Amino acid sequence: MSDTTTTPAAEGTALPEKTASLKVMVPSSYDGYATKWQEYAGSKEESAFKREVYFLTRLISDNAKLQQASPVSLVEVLMNSAQFGLSLNPELKLCYVIPYMLEGKGMQAKLSVSYMGMAKMLVDAGAIKEIQAECIYAGDEAV
């Protein structure tokens, strides 16, 4: 037996005509899980998650091919962006949601990390401190 909780995509934020919701199955027999969910509800992490769902919803509503993408591939995009620590906010240009046709599976969505997203991940991981770019012209010596 399980309870279903529906969470709006972006509470308190004006959404386009289409809204997304997340259905979470909470097993009533496992109190530990329910307790964790209660701790999560209303937290900073929940707000960030709702914001990312809102960005994904906007991207889907603006792209006819993403509207045809499998729901599983769209959830994978959301999970991958969270695992990488990258926002789907199109203004940040950290990553992009790309629709593509996969033979036998139909339209799929895939997360593509931009160079800015890659730089953010490297800095966040402590692998590098900063990135400097310089123009190199014909005849210049590379250092």
GROMACS .gro file of C-alpha atoms in nm:
model
  143
    1MET     CA    1   0.000   0.000   0.000
    2SER     CA    2   0.134   0.343  -0.080
    3ASP     CA    3   0.039   0.707  -0.055
    4THR     CA    4   0.085   0.944  -0.348
    5THR     CA    5   0.201   1.301  -0.300
    6THR     CA    6   0.183   1.549  -0.586
    7THR     CA    7   0.422   1.843  -0.578
    8PRO     CA    8   0.375   2.141  -0.814
    9ALA     CA    9   0.670   2.219  -1.042
   10ALA     CA   10   0.743   2.567  -0.911
   11GLU     CA   11   0.539   2.684  -0.616
   12GLY     CA   12   0.487   3.058  -0.599
   13THR     CA   13   0.623   3.110  -0.951
   14ALA     CA   14   0.416   3.211  -1.250
   15LEU     CA   15   0.416   2.913  -1.484
   16PRO     CA   16   0.325   2.891  -1.850
   17GLU     CA   17  -0.008   2.734  -1.939
   18LYS     CA   18   0.138   2.384  -1.910
   19THR     CA   19   0.250   2.285  -1.561
   20ALA     CA   20   0.444   1.982  -1.453
   21SER     CA   21   0.398   1.780  -1.139
   22LEU     CA   22   0.602   1.518  -0.967
   23LYS     CA   23   0.427   1.213  -0.826
   24VAL     CA   24   0.621   1.053  -0.546
   25MET     CA   25   0.528   0.710  -0.418
   26VAL     CA   26   0.594   0.686  -0.045
   27PRO     CA   27   0.560   0.336   0.098
   28SER     CA   28   0.352   0.368   0.415
   29SER     CA   29   0.515   0.055   0.557
   30TYR     CA   30   0.859   0.221   0.567
   31ASP     CA   31   0.849   0.505   0.818
   32GLY     CA   32   1.218   0.590   0.767
   33TYR     CA   33   1.158   0.686   0.406
   34ALA     CA   34   0.851   0.892   0.495
   35THR     CA   35   1.050   1.073   0.764
   36LYS     CA   36   1.326   1.155   0.514
   37TRP     CA   37   1.066   1.287   0.270
   38GLN     CA   38   0.916   1.508   0.542
   39GLU     CA   39   1.263   1.648   0.616
   40TYR     CA   40   1.311   1.716   0.243
   41ALA     CA   41   0.971   1.883   0.201
   42GLY     CA   42   1.008   2.259   0.230
   43SER     CA   43   1.388   2.243   0.227
   44LYS     CA   44   1.629   2.441   0.011
   45GLU     CA   45   1.691   2.125  -0.194
   46GLU     CA   46   1.320   2.086  -0.268
   47SER     CA   47   1.302   2.446  -0.391
   48ALA     CA   48   1.603   2.387  -0.618
   49PHE     CA   49   1.444   2.069  -0.753
   50LYS     CA   50   1.116   2.247  -0.826
   51ARG     CA   51   1.310   2.522  -1.004
   52GLU     CA   52   1.488   2.267  -1.226
   53VAL     CA   53   1.158   2.094  -1.306
   54TYR     CA   54   1.023   2.435  -1.405
   55PHE     CA   55   1.319   2.498  -1.638
   56LEU     CA   56   1.275   2.154  -1.797
   57THR     CA   57   0.902   2.218  -1.838
   58ARG     CA   58   0.978   2.549  -2.015
   59LEU     CA   59   1.228   2.379  -2.247
   60ILE     CA   60   0.974   2.109  -2.333
   61SER     CA   61   0.692   2.356  -2.397
   62ASP     CA   62   0.916   2.556  -2.635
   63ASN     CA   63   1.036   2.257  -2.840
   64ALA     CA   64   0.797   2.033  -3.038
   65LYS     CA   65   1.053   1.751  -3.062
   66LEU     CA   66   1.111   1.749  -2.684
   67GLN     CA   67   0.734   1.722  -2.642
   68GLN     CA   68   0.756   1.391  -2.830
   69ALA     CA   69   1.051   1.261  -2.621
   70SER     CA   70   0.996   0.966  -2.392
   71PRO     CA   71   0.915   1.059  -2.032
   72VAL     CA   72   1.193   0.827  -1.910
   73SER     CA   73   1.455   1.015  -2.114
   74LEU     CA   74   1.329   1.347  -1.975
   75VAL     CA   75   1.359   1.219  -1.617
   76GLU     CA   76   1.712   1.098  -1.700
   77VAL     CA   77   1.799   1.450  -1.820
   78LEU     CA   78   1.677   1.591  -1.489
   79MET     CA   79   1.870   1.330  -1.287
   80ASN     CA   80   2.190   1.379  -1.490
   81SER     CA   81   2.181   1.756  -1.449
   82ALA     CA   82   2.139   1.710  -1.073
   83GLN     CA   83   2.425   1.457  -1.056
   84PHE     CA   84   2.654   1.694  -1.247
   85GLY     CA   85   2.546   1.991  -1.035
   86LEU     CA   86   2.436   2.184  -1.344
   87SER     CA   87   2.123   2.393  -1.378
   88LEU     CA   88   1.890   2.355  -1.675
   89ASN     CA   89   1.839   2.733  -1.667
   90PRO     CA   90   1.887   2.830  -2.034
   91GLU     CA   91   2.029   3.169  -1.934
   92LEU     CA   92   2.326   3.006  -1.757
   93LYS     CA   93   2.417   2.798  -2.066
   94LEU     CA   94   2.570   2.521  -1.852
   95CYS     CA   95   2.394   2.240  -2.038
   96TYR     CA   96   2.138   2.181  -2.308
   97VAL     CA   97   1.854   1.933  -2.359
   98ILE     CA   98   1.889   1.786  -2.707
   99PRO     CA   99   1.611   1.583  -2.876
  100TYR     CA  100   1.725   1.296  -3.097
  101MET     CA  101   1.563   1.002  -3.270
  102LEU     CA  102   1.679   0.659  -3.154
  103GLU     CA  103   1.582   0.373  -3.382
  104GLY     CA  104   1.343   0.140  -3.206
  105LYS     CA  105   1.289   0.378  -2.911
  106GLY     CA  106   1.152   0.688  -3.080
  107MET     CA  107   1.229   1.044  -2.979
  108GLN     CA  108   1.466   1.073  -2.682
  109ALA     CA  109   1.606   1.365  -2.482
  110LYS     CA  110   1.973   1.384  -2.395
  111LEU     CA  111   2.170   1.619  -2.170
  112SER     CA  112   2.461   1.789  -2.342
  113VAL     CA  113   2.713   1.972  -2.118
  114SER     CA  114   2.849   2.298  -2.262
  115TYR     CA  115   3.207   2.416  -2.221
  116MET     CA  116   3.084   2.652  -1.946
  117GLY     CA  117   2.921   2.359  -1.767
  118MET     CA  118   3.240   2.155  -1.800
  119ALA     CA  119   3.444   2.443  -1.656
  120LYS     CA  120   3.200   2.473  -1.363
  121MET     CA  121   3.225   2.100  -1.289
  122LEU     CA  122   3.608   2.113  -1.297
  123VAL     CA  123   3.619   2.414  -1.064
  124ASP     CA  124   3.357   2.264  -0.829
  125ALA     CA  125   3.556   1.938  -0.812
  126GLY     CA  126   3.874   2.129  -0.729
  127ALA     CA  127   4.053   1.990  -1.034
  128ILE     CA  128   4.135   2.343  -1.153
  129LYS     CA  129   4.131   2.689  -0.999
  130GLU     CA  130   4.047   2.894  -1.306
  131ILE     CA  131   4.042   2.891  -1.684
  132GLN     CA  132   4.207   3.156  -1.897
  133ALA     CA  133   4.144   3.188  -2.268
  134GLU     CA  134   4.366   3.372  -2.512
  135CYS     CA  135   4.334   3.426  -2.885
  136ILE     CA  136   4.603   3.262  -3.097
  137TYR     CA  137   4.654   3.396  -3.447
  138ALA     CA  138   4.838   3.252  -3.747
  139GLY     CA  139   5.209   3.294  -3.692
  140ASP     CA  140   5.181   3.309  -3.309
  141GLU     CA  141   5.379   3.061  -3.105
  142ALA     CA  142   5.171   2.844  -2.876
  143VAL     CA  143   5.298   2.840  -2.519
   0.00000   0.00000   0.00000
